[in-house]
Coordinates of C-alpha atoms in Angstrom, one line a residue:
Chain A
M1 CA -4.6 34.7 -2.5
A2 CA -1.6 33.3 -3.9
L3 CA -2.3 30.1 -5.8
W4 CA 0.0 27.2 -6.0
F5 CA -0.8 23.7 -7.2
D6 CA 1.9 21.2 -5.8
E7 CA 2.8 17.8 -7.3
T8 CA 3.7 15.6 -4.7
Y9 CA 5.5 12.7 -5.4
G10 CA 6.4 9.2 -3.6
E11 CA 6.0 11.4 0.0
K12 CA 9.4 12.8 -0.9
I13 CA 9.9 15.2 -3.2
R14 CA 7.4 17.7 -4.5
L15 CA 7.2 20.7 -7.8
G16 CA 5.1 23.3 -7.1
L17 CA 3.9 26.0 -9.9
R18 CA 2.6 29.2 -8.9
V19 CA -1.5 29.9 -11.0
E20 CA -2.9 32.7 -11.9
R21 CA -6.1 30.6 -12.2
S22 CA -7.7 27.7 -12.9
L23 CA -9.0 26.6 -16.4
Y24 CA -10.2 23.5 -16.2
Q25 CA -11.3 21.1 -13.3
G26 CA -12.7 17.8 -14.1
Q27 CA -12.8 13.6 -13.7
S28 CA -13.1 11.0 -15.8
E29 CA -14.0 7.6 -15.4
F30 CA -10.0 7.1 -15.0
Q31 CA -8.5 10.2 -13.4
S32 CA -8.6 13.9 -12.4
V33 CA -7.7 16.6 -15.3
D34 CA -7.0 20.3 -14.5
V35 CA -5.6 22.9 -16.5
V36 CA -4.2 25.9 -15.0
E37 CA -2.7 28.9 -16.4
T38 CA 1.1 29.1 -14.4
R39 CA 3.4 32.3 -14.2
E40 CA 6.5 30.5 -15.3
F41 CA 5.2 27.8 -17.9
G42 CA 2.0 29.0 -19.2
R43 CA -0.7 26.8 -19.4
A44 CA -0.3 23.4 -17.6
L45 CA -2.2 19.9 -17.8
A46 CA -2.1 18.0 -14.7
L47 CA -3.8 14.0 -14.4
E48 CA -4.4 12.7 -10.9
G49 CA -2.7 15.7 -9.4
A50 CA 1.0 15.0 -11.5
W51 CA 2.1 17.5 -14.1
M52 CA 1.7 16.3 -17.6
T53 CA 2.9 19.3 -19.8
S54 CA 2.9 22.7 -20.2
E55 CA 3.1 25.4 -23.0
R56 CA 6.5 26.4 -21.6
D57 CA 8.4 23.1 -21.7
E58 CA 5.9 20.7 -23.9
A59 CA 8.7 20.8 -26.6
H60 CA 11.2 19.1 -24.9
Y61 CA 9.5 15.7 -24.2
H62 CA 7.3 15.7 -27.4
E63 CA 10.4 16.5 -30.0
M64 CA 12.7 14.2 -28.0
I65 CA 10.0 11.0 -27.7
V66 CA 9.6 11.4 -31.4
H67 CA 12.5 12.5 -33.4
P68 CA 15.4 10.0 -32.4
A69 CA 13.0 7.1 -33.5
L70 CA 12.1 9.4 -37.0
T71 CA 15.3 10.5 -38.0
S72 CA 16.6 7.2 -37.7
A73 CA 13.3 4.6 -39.0
Q74 CA 14.6 3.0 -42.1
Q75 CA 10.8 3.1 -42.9
L76 CA 8.3 5.5 -41.2
S77 CA 4.7 5.5 -43.1
R78 CA 2.8 3.9 -40.2
V79 CA 3.2 5.4 -36.7
L80 CA 1.6 4.1 -33.5
V81 CA 1.2 6.5 -30.4
I82 CA 0.1 4.7 -27.4
G83 CA -1.0 7.5 -25.1
G84 CA 0.1 11.3 -25.1
G85 CA -3.8 12.1 -25.8
D86 CA -2.7 16.3 -25.4
G87 CA -1.8 15.7 -28.9
G88 CA 2.3 17.0 -28.7
T89 CA 3.5 13.5 -30.0
I90 CA 1.2 13.1 -32.7
R91 CA 2.3 17.0 -33.9
E92 CA 5.6 16.1 -34.1
V93 CA 4.9 12.6 -36.0
L94 CA 2.7 14.6 -38.4
R95 CA 5.8 17.0 -39.5
Y96 CA 7.2 14.2 -41.4
P97 CA 5.7 13.8 -44.9
E98 CA 7.0 10.3 -45.1
V99 CA 4.3 9.6 -42.7
K100 CA 1.4 8.3 -44.4
H101 CA -0.7 7.1 -41.2
V102 CA -0.6 7.7 -37.4
T103 CA -3.1 6.2 -34.9
L104 CA -3.3 7.9 -31.6
V105 CA -4.7 5.3 -28.9
E106 CA -5.5 7.0 -25.7
L107 CA -7.6 5.6 -22.6
D108 CA -9.2 9.0 -22.0
K109 CA -11.4 10.8 -24.0
L110 CA -11.6 13.6 -21.7
V111 CA -8.0 13.9 -21.9
V112 CA -8.1 15.1 -25.8
D113 CA -11.1 16.9 -25.2
V114 CA -9.9 19.2 -22.4
S115 CA -6.3 19.5 -24.7
K116 CA -8.3 20.5 -27.9
E117 CA -10.2 23.3 -25.7
H118 CA -7.4 24.3 -23.6
L119 CA -4.2 23.6 -24.7
S120 CA -4.6 24.8 -28.2
S121 CA -1.7 27.0 -28.4
F122 CA -0.1 23.4 -29.0
G123 CA -0.8 23.7 -32.7
V124 CA -2.0 19.8 -32.9
P125 CA -3.2 18.8 -36.9
W126 CA -6.6 17.3 -35.0
D127 CA -7.7 17.3 -38.7
D128 CA -4.8 16.0 -40.3
A129 CA -6.1 13.2 -42.6
R130 CA -3.3 10.8 -41.7
L131 CA -4.6 10.7 -38.2
D132 CA -6.8 8.4 -36.9
V133 CA -7.7 8.9 -32.8
K134 CA -8.9 5.7 -31.0
F135 CA -10.1 5.9 -27.7
A136 CA -8.9 2.5 -26.2
D137 CA -6.8 1.2 -23.7
G138 CA -3.3 0.2 -25.5
I139 CA -2.4 -2.6 -24.2
G140 CA -5.7 -4.4 -25.0
Y141 CA -5.3 -2.4 -28.7
L142 CA -1.7 -4.3 -29.5
Q143 CA -2.8 -7.8 -28.1
N144 CA -5.6 -7.8 -30.7
Y145 CA -4.1 -6.1 -33.7
S146 CA -3.7 -7.8 -36.5
G147 CA -3.5 -5.0 -39.4
T148 CA -0.7 -3.9 -41.3
P149 CA 2.6 -4.0 -38.8
Y150 CA 3.6 -0.5 -37.8
D151 CA 7.0 0.8 -38.5
V152 CA 7.6 3.0 -35.3
I153 CA 5.5 2.7 -31.8
L154 CA 5.8 5.2 -29.5
I155 CA 4.4 4.9 -26.2
D156 CA 3.6 8.0 -24.3
G157 CA 2.1 6.5 -21.0
S158 CA 2.3 8.0 -17.6
D159 CA 3.9 6.5 -15.0
P160 CA 3.9 2.8 -14.2
V161 CA 1.3 2.3 -11.6
G162 CA -2.4 2.1 -11.9
P163 CA -4.0 1.6 -15.5
A164 CA -0.7 2.4 -17.1
E165 CA 1.4 -0.2 -15.2
G166 CA 1.3 -2.9 -17.7
L167 CA 2.8 -0.7 -20.4
Y168 CA 6.0 -1.3 -18.8
E169 CA 5.9 -5.0 -18.7
S170 CA 7.3 -7.3 -20.9
P171 CA 3.6 -9.4 -22.5
F172 CA 3.1 -5.5 -23.8
Y173 CA 6.6 -5.1 -25.5
E174 CA 6.3 -8.4 -26.7
S175 CA 2.8 -7.4 -28.2
A176 CA 4.6 -4.3 -29.6
K177 CA 7.1 -6.1 -31.0
R178 CA 4.5 -9.0 -32.9
C179 CA 2.7 -5.7 -34.7
L180 CA 5.9 -4.0 -35.5
I181 CA 7.9 -4.8 -39.1
P182 CA 11.1 -6.5 -38.4
G183 CA 13.5 -3.8 -37.2
G184 CA 10.7 -1.4 -35.9
I185 CA 11.2 0.8 -33.5
V186 CA 9.8 1.1 -29.6
V187 CA 10.3 4.3 -28.1
S188 CA 8.6 4.5 -24.9
Q189 CA 9.0 7.2 -21.9
T190 CA 11.0 5.3 -18.9
E191 CA 11.0 7.7 -15.9
S192 CA 13.6 9.4 -14.0
P193 CA 16.7 7.9 -13.5
I194 CA 16.7 9.7 -10.3
A195 CA 13.5 9.9 -8.6
M196 CA 12.3 6.5 -9.9
S197 CA 15.8 5.0 -10.8
N198 CA 14.4 1.5 -9.8
D199 CA 11.8 1.5 -12.0
F200 CA 13.8 3.2 -14.9
A201 CA 16.4 0.0 -14.5
R202 CA 13.9 -2.3 -14.2
I203 CA 12.2 -1.0 -17.7
V204 CA 15.3 -0.2 -19.7
K205 CA 16.2 -4.4 -18.6
T206 CA 12.5 -5.8 -19.7
L207 CA 12.7 -3.7 -22.7
R208 CA 16.3 -5.6 -23.3
A209 CA 14.9 -9.0 -22.8
S210 CA 12.7 -8.1 -26.0
F211 CA 14.6 -6.2 -28.5
Q212 CA 18.5 -6.4 -29.3
R213 CA 19.3 -2.9 -28.1
A214 CA 17.5 -0.8 -26.0
E215 CA 19.3 2.7 -25.6
P216 CA 17.8 4.9 -23.0
Y217 CA 18.4 8.5 -23.7
F218 CA 18.0 11.7 -21.2
V219 CA 15.7 15.0 -21.2
P220 CA 15.5 18.0 -19.3
I221 CA 12.0 18.2 -17.8
P222 CA 11.5 20.6 -15.5
L223 CA 7.8 19.7 -14.8
Y224 CA 8.8 16.1 -13.7
P225 CA 10.2 14.8 -10.4
S226 CA 13.7 15.6 -10.4
G227 CA 14.1 17.2 -13.9
M228 CA 16.1 14.6 -15.2
W229 CA 13.7 12.3 -17.5
S230 CA 14.3 9.6 -19.8
F231 CA 13.3 7.6 -22.9
T232 CA 14.1 4.1 -24.3
F233 CA 14.8 3.7 -27.9
A234 CA 14.3 -0.1 -28.5
S235 CA 14.9 -1.9 -31.8
D236 CA 16.3 -5.2 -33.1
R237 CA 18.0 -3.5 -36.1
V238 CA 18.1 0.2 -36.2
D239 CA 20.9 2.2 -34.2
P240 CA 19.5 5.4 -32.8
L241 CA 22.7 7.3 -33.5
A242 CA 22.7 6.5 -37.5
F243 CA 19.6 8.8 -38.1
D244 CA 19.5 10.6 -41.9
E245 CA 21.1 13.5 -41.7
A246 CA 19.0 15.1 -44.4
R247 CA 15.9 14.5 -42.4
A248 CA 17.4 15.2 -38.8
T249 CA 18.5 18.4 -40.6
R250 CA 15.0 19.3 -41.7
I251 CA 13.4 18.5 -38.5
E252 CA 16.0 21.0 -36.5
G253 CA 14.5 23.7 -38.6
G254 CA 11.6 24.5 -36.6
S255 CA 12.3 22.5 -33.5
R256 CA 12.3 24.4 -30.1
Y257 CA 14.8 22.1 -28.3
Y258 CA 15.8 18.8 -30.9
N259 CA 18.6 19.4 -33.3
R260 CA 21.3 16.6 -33.9
A261 CA 23.7 17.6 -31.6
I262 CA 21.2 17.1 -28.8
H263 CA 20.1 13.9 -30.9
R264 CA 23.7 12.6 -30.1
A265 CA 24.3 14.0 -27.2
A266 CA 21.2 12.7 -25.2
F267 CA 22.1 9.0 -25.5
A268 CA 25.2 9.9 -23.1
Q269 CA 25.1 8.0 -19.9
P270 CA 26.4 9.4 -16.5
N271 CA 28.3 7.1 -14.5
F272 CA 25.6 6.4 -11.9
V273 CA 23.2 5.3 -15.1
R274 CA 25.8 3.0 -16.1
K275 CA 26.0 1.5 -12.7
L276 CA 22.1 1.2 -12.4
L277 CA 21.9 -0.5 -15.6
G278 CA 25.7 -2.8 -15.0
T279 CA 26.7 -1.9 -18.0
Chain B
M1 CA 4.0 15.4 11.6
A2 CA 5.0 15.8 7.7
L3 CA 7.8 18.2 7.5
W4 CA 8.9 19.9 4.2
F5 CA 11.1 22.3 3.3
D6 CA 10.2 24.2 0.2
E7 CA 12.3 26.5 -2.0
T8 CA 10.4 29.2 -4.2
Y9 CA 12.1 31.0 -6.1
G10 CA 10.9 34.4 -7.7
E11 CA 7.5 33.8 -6.8
K12 CA 6.7 31.5 -9.8
I13 CA 8.0 28.0 -8.8
R14 CA 9.2 26.0 -5.6
L15 CA 11.0 22.5 -5.0
G16 CA 9.8 20.8 -1.8
L17 CA 11.5 17.9 -0.3
R18 CA 10.2 15.5 2.7
V19 CA 12.6 16.8 5.9
E20 CA 12.9 13.8 8.2
R21 CA 14.9 16.2 10.6
S22 CA 16.6 19.3 10.9
L23 CA 20.0 19.1 11.7
Y24 CA 21.4 22.5 12.0
Q25 CA 19.8 25.9 11.7
G26 CA 21.8 29.0 12.2
Q27 CA 22.7 32.4 10.7
S28 CA 25.6 34.0 9.8
E29 CA 26.4 37.8 9.1
F30 CA 25.4 36.7 5.4
Q31 CA 22.9 34.1 5.3
S32 CA 20.8 31.7 7.2
V33 CA 22.7 28.2 7.0
D34 CA 20.0 24.8 7.1
V35 CA 21.1 21.2 7.0
V36 CA 18.5 18.8 6.8
E37 CA 18.3 15.2 6.6
T38 CA 15.7 14.7 3.4
R39 CA 14.0 11.3 2.7
E40 CA 15.0 11.8 -0.9
F41 CA 18.5 13.2 -1.2
G42 CA 20.0 12.4 1.8
R43 CA 21.5 15.3 3.9
A44 CA 21.1 18.9 2.3
L45 CA 22.4 22.5 2.8
A46 CA 20.2 25.2 2.0
L47 CA 21.7 28.9 2.4
E48 CA 19.0 31.8 2.6
G49 CA 16.2 29.4 2.0
A50 CA 17.8 28.1 -1.1
W51 CA 18.7 24.6 -2.2
M52 CA 22.6 24.4 -2.3
T53 CA 23.6 20.7 -2.4
S54 CA 23.2 17.2 -1.0
E55 CA 24.4 14.2 -0.6
R56 CA 22.4 12.3 -3.5
D57 CA 22.8 14.7 -5.9
E58 CA 26.2 16.8 -5.1
A59 CA 28.4 14.7 -7.5
H60 CA 26.4 16.3 -10.7
Y61 CA 27.3 20.0 -9.8
H62 CA 30.9 19.3 -8.3
E63 CA 32.2 17.1 -11.0
M64 CA 30.8 18.7 -13.5
I65 CA 32.1 22.2 -12.6
V66 CA 35.9 20.9 -12.3
H67 CA 36.6 18.4 -14.9
P68 CA 35.8 19.7 -18.3
A69 CA 38.1 22.3 -17.0
L70 CA 40.8 20.0 -15.3
T71 CA 41.1 17.6 -18.0
S72 CA 41.3 20.4 -21.0
A73 CA 43.8 22.8 -19.0
Q74 CA 47.1 23.0 -20.6
Q75 CA 48.7 23.8 -17.1
L76 CA 46.6 22.5 -13.7
S77 CA 48.9 23.3 -10.9
R78 CA 47.3 26.3 -9.1
V79 CA 43.4 26.4 -9.1
L80 CA 41.4 29.0 -7.3
V81 CA 37.8 28.2 -6.3
I82 CA 35.6 31.2 -5.4
G83 CA 32.7 29.8 -3.3
G84 CA 31.9 26.5 -2.5
G85 CA 32.3 26.5 1.1
D86 CA 30.6 23.2 1.2
G87 CA 33.6 21.4 -0.2
G88 CA 32.4 19.6 -2.8
T89 CA 34.5 21.4 -5.3
I90 CA 38.2 21.6 -3.7
R91 CA 37.8 17.8 -3.3
E92 CA 36.9 17.1 -7.1
V93 CA 40.1 19.4 -7.7
L94 CA 42.5 18.0 -5.1
R95 CA 41.8 14.4 -7.1
Y96 CA 44.3 15.6 -9.6
P97 CA 48.1 14.9 -8.8
E98 CA 48.9 17.3 -11.1
V99 CA 47.6 20.1 -8.8
K100 CA 49.7 21.8 -6.5
H101 CA 47.9 24.3 -4.9
V102 CA 44.1 25.0 -4.7
T103 CA 43.1 28.3 -2.9
L104 CA 39.2 28.0 -1.9
V105 CA 38.1 31.6 -1.4
E106 CA 34.5 31.5 0.7
L107 CA 33.2 34.5 2.0
D108 CA 31.2 32.9 4.4
K109 CA 33.3 31.0 7.2
L110 CA 29.9 29.4 8.9
V111 CA 29.0 27.5 5.4
V112 CA 32.3 25.5 5.6
D113 CA 32.3 25.4 9.6
V114 CA 28.7 23.7 9.1
S115 CA 29.9 21.6 6.2
K116 CA 32.4 20.1 8.0
E117 CA 30.4 19.1 10.9
H118 CA 27.0 18.1 8.9
L119 CA 28.2 17.1 5.5
S120 CA 31.3 14.9 6.2
S121 CA 30.1 12.3 3.7
F122 CA 31.3 14.4 1.3
G123 CA 35.0 13.5 2.3
V124 CA 36.1 16.5 1.7
P125 CA 40.2 16.3 2.4
W126 CA 40.3 19.9 4.1
D127 CA 43.6 18.4 5.6
D128 CA 45.6 18.5 2.1
A129 CA 48.6 20.2 2.2
R130 CA 47.7 22.2 -0.9
L131 CA 44.8 23.5 0.0
D132 CA 44.6 27.1 1.1
V133 CA 41.2 28.4 2.8
K134 CA 40.7 32.4 3.0
F135 CA 37.4 33.7 4.1
A136 CA 37.3 36.7 2.2
D137 CA 34.8 38.2 -0.6
G138 CA 36.0 36.6 -4.0
I139 CA 35.5 40.1 -5.7
G140 CA 37.8 41.9 -3.6
Y141 CA 40.5 39.0 -3.3
L142 CA 41.0 38.9 -7.2
Q143 CA 40.9 42.8 -7.1
N144 CA 43.5 42.6 -4.8
Y145 CA 45.7 40.0 -6.1
S146 CA 49.1 40.0 -7.0
G147 CA 50.8 36.6 -6.8
T148 CA 51.7 34.0 -9.2
P149 CA 48.6 33.8 -11.7
Y150 CA 46.1 30.9 -11.6
D151 CA 46.1 28.0 -14.4
V152 CA 42.4 27.8 -13.5
I153 CA 39.6 29.9 -11.7
L154 CA 36.6 27.9 -10.8
I155 CA 33.5 30.5 -10.0
D156 CA 31.3 28.5 -7.2
G157 CA 28.9 31.1 -6.3
S158 CA 25.4 31.3 -5.5
D159 CA 23.0 33.0 -7.4
P160 CA 23.6 36.6 -9.0
V161 CA 21.8 38.4 -6.6
G162 CA 22.9 40.3 -3.0
P163 CA 26.5 39.6 -2.1
A164 CA 27.5 37.1 -5.3
E165 CA 25.8 39.7 -8.2
G166 CA 29.2 41.1 -8.8
L167 CA 30.7 37.8 -9.2
Y168 CA 28.7 37.9 -12.9
E169 CA 29.8 41.0 -13.8
S170 CA 32.3 42.4 -16.6
P171 CA 34.7 43.8 -13.8
F172 CA 35.0 40.8 -12.0
Y173 CA 35.7 38.7 -15.2
E174 CA 38.5 41.4 -16.0
S175 CA 39.9 40.8 -12.7
A176 CA 40.1 36.8 -13.2
K177 CA 41.5 37.3 -16.6
R178 CA 44.2 39.6 -15.2
C179 CA 44.8 36.8 -12.8
L180 CA 45.2 33.7 -15.1
I181 CA 47.9 32.6 -16.9
P182 CA 47.6 33.4 -20.7
G183 CA 45.2 30.6 -22.2
G184 CA 44.1 29.9 -18.4
I185 CA 40.5 29.0 -17.9
V186 CA 37.7 30.4 -15.7
V187 CA 34.4 27.8 -15.5
S188 CA 31.4 29.7 -13.8
Q189 CA 27.9 28.0 -12.6
T190 CA 25.8 30.2 -14.9
E191 CA 22.1 29.4 -13.6
S192 CA 19.6 28.1 -15.2
P193 CA 18.6 28.6 -19.3
I194 CA 15.0 28.0 -18.2
A195 CA 14.4 29.3 -14.8
M196 CA 16.8 32.2 -15.3
S197 CA 16.9 32.4 -18.8
N198 CA 18.0 36.3 -18.9
D199 CA 20.6 36.0 -16.5
F200 CA 22.0 32.8 -18.5
A201 CA 21.9 34.8 -21.7
R202 CA 23.6 38.0 -20.4
I203 CA 26.4 36.1 -17.9
V204 CA 27.3 34.0 -21.2
K205 CA 27.6 36.9 -23.5
T206 CA 29.6 38.9 -20.7
L207 CA 32.1 36.2 -20.4
R208 CA 32.0 36.4 -24.1
A209 CA 33.3 40.1 -24.1
S210 CA 35.9 39.2 -21.9
F211 CA 37.5 36.1 -23.2
Q212 CA 38.0 34.8 -26.8
R213 CA 35.8 31.6 -26.4
A214 CA 32.9 31.3 -23.6
E215 CA 31.2 28.0 -24.4
P216 CA 28.0 26.9 -22.0
Y217 CA 27.7 23.5 -20.8
F218 CA 24.5 21.5 -19.6
V219 CA 24.0 19.3 -16.2
P220 CA 21.1 18.3 -14.7
I221 CA 20.4 19.1 -10.8
P222 CA 17.5 18.3 -9.4
L223 CA 17.6 20.4 -6.5
Y224 CA 18.1 23.7 -8.4
P225 CA 14.7 25.7 -10.2
S226 CA 13.7 23.9 -13.2
G227 CA 16.6 21.2 -12.6
M228 CA 18.1 22.0 -15.6
W229 CA 21.5 24.0 -14.9
S230 CA 24.3 25.5 -16.5
F231 CA 28.1 26.0 -16.3
T232 CA 30.2 27.9 -18.8
F233 CA 33.7 27.4 -19.7
A234 CA 35.8 29.9 -20.9
S235 CA 39.3 30.7 -22.3
D236 CA 41.2 32.6 -24.6
R237 CA 43.0 29.6 -26.2
V238 CA 41.6 25.9 -24.8
D239 CA 38.9 24.1 -26.4
P240 CA 36.9 22.4 -23.9
L241 CA 36.4 19.7 -26.3
A242 CA 39.8 18.6 -27.0
F243 CA 40.5 17.6 -23.5
D244 CA 43.2 15.1 -22.2
E245 CA 41.8 11.4 -23.3
A246 CA 44.6 9.6 -20.7
R247 CA 43.1 12.2 -17.8
A248 CA 39.6 12.3 -18.5
T249 CA 40.0 8.4 -18.6
R250 CA 41.4 8.2 -15.1
I251 CA 39.1 11.0 -13.7
E252 CA 36.3 9.0 -15.1
G253 CA 36.9 6.1 -13.1
G254 CA 35.7 7.0 -9.5
S255 CA 33.2 9.3 -10.7
R256 CA 29.3 9.3 -9.9
Y257 CA 28.1 11.5 -12.9
Y258 CA 31.6 12.5 -15.4
N259 CA 32.9 10.2 -17.6
R260 CA 34.3 11.1 -21.7
A261 CA 30.9 11.0 -23.1
I262 CA 29.2 13.0 -20.5
H263 CA 32.0 15.8 -21.0
R264 CA 31.4 15.8 -24.7
A265 CA 27.3 15.6 -24.6
A266 CA 27.1 18.3 -21.8
F267 CA 28.4 21.2 -24.5
A268 CA 25.2 20.3 -27.0
Q269 CA 23.2 23.3 -27.1
P270 CA 19.2 23.0 -27.3
N271 CA 18.0 24.9 -30.1
F272 CA 16.2 27.2 -27.5
V273 CA 19.5 28.0 -25.7
R274 CA 21.1 28.5 -29.3
K275 CA 18.3 30.9 -29.6
L276 CA 18.8 32.6 -26.2
L277 CA 22.2 33.2 -27.3
G278 CA 21.9 34.2 -30.6
T279 CA 24.0 31.9 -32.4

């Protein structure tokens, strides 16, 4: 019996992977959680039937949500990650000795527990003394936050529907800005400019309303609808292309996807993106 | 009844599009030919069950197989296109007034006939006086060619299995070189560095054996396995990044994907590609 698991997006496109075996099937109070061993992408995690990450392509996503921000940040001692319970994003953040404190705010404890057990190959240093994991809603966390401001906030959320919807709206970005140092950086995943072109354009424009600049950049993520994914870099002061060469060179060594040429190239916008954004 | 058409690649990954209706189903002596109206990508062409092109994303492929070569070519009066029976590639070539003669060598006349009828929205100028269409095997065509050398040869073939296999091997590249002016350019589609990483690396290295330089570049093609696709630019003399600014600026206007920033960015190699190529 040939097993396949297909993610169907918007009743218009679907991506299936051949599955060798199921490793975990569960249900939290928020969503269904699956881990499967696939023939092409190694172990893969799906939440609520949508592919999230896999051993084969996770470096594309996790390196690229982190390194454009952390190689260009003027200060990077305090980093907040919202979502990202598989741990790939914090693994990349913790590669910087300059980082002294990372807070991970994940809504769903089951995602972390399942990732620790079944995606241990991700090599996440869950025991790093600089890491503080909180199981909470990221929106409420930032609304109520009154501690030391963060230098960088990374928003590693799922699609803007259901519980994650508020992560892509103006009140949340205003909260994020309030919790950042002046000239701090927010990077958010911002969907596909092809499969979710309206969401993509709306979110980038919403970020532009809260920050002096908000530049989308693009990364191939084979498991996501259309395969062309975006992140957006928002800051009042920092230019993502004026990164620290020495820091970026150090991170380039030991990365599977990221390097300095890719960092620069990722910010190039195809004509259809310029048109979507009216630029 | 919800209709879907899935391309299954290598029994490991599959991409399905929701189909509103079938517009054409046929069989030539070489392959099955399908055109469907999809919900997400407009009309789409599939050959032998594999997605080839669609109204929504065809510009990514066709602009990017053509413009890096034609904006950097020192001479571009004579262009040869092997494959590409849907006509998108020749449409982009014919945008250059400098081009005086284009030969399209397509194996399968049915692909051209079906594309003319069902993909007329591609806007291919099939009646352009500069165009010469031949229905023949591209390998034999180049082996026997003894006419005026070409300035640029574009290889728009299907996957390197079955009849197209020889389009990715050394004897064919040697034929191509013999039919080019000194310092002429070959661009070939060279598969996905993710879904067909072995083929990709082998083909780039084979091109490097025949040409002084062969540089892969990358384009998101949502309909192809993994969504991350490659072309390779091969030449003994021409640097694809030293393109003609004025010519590229002219082409950038009126393009849906291509622009000068994208041209430069496409040649950035992620670390995993550098590793595959041993560079």
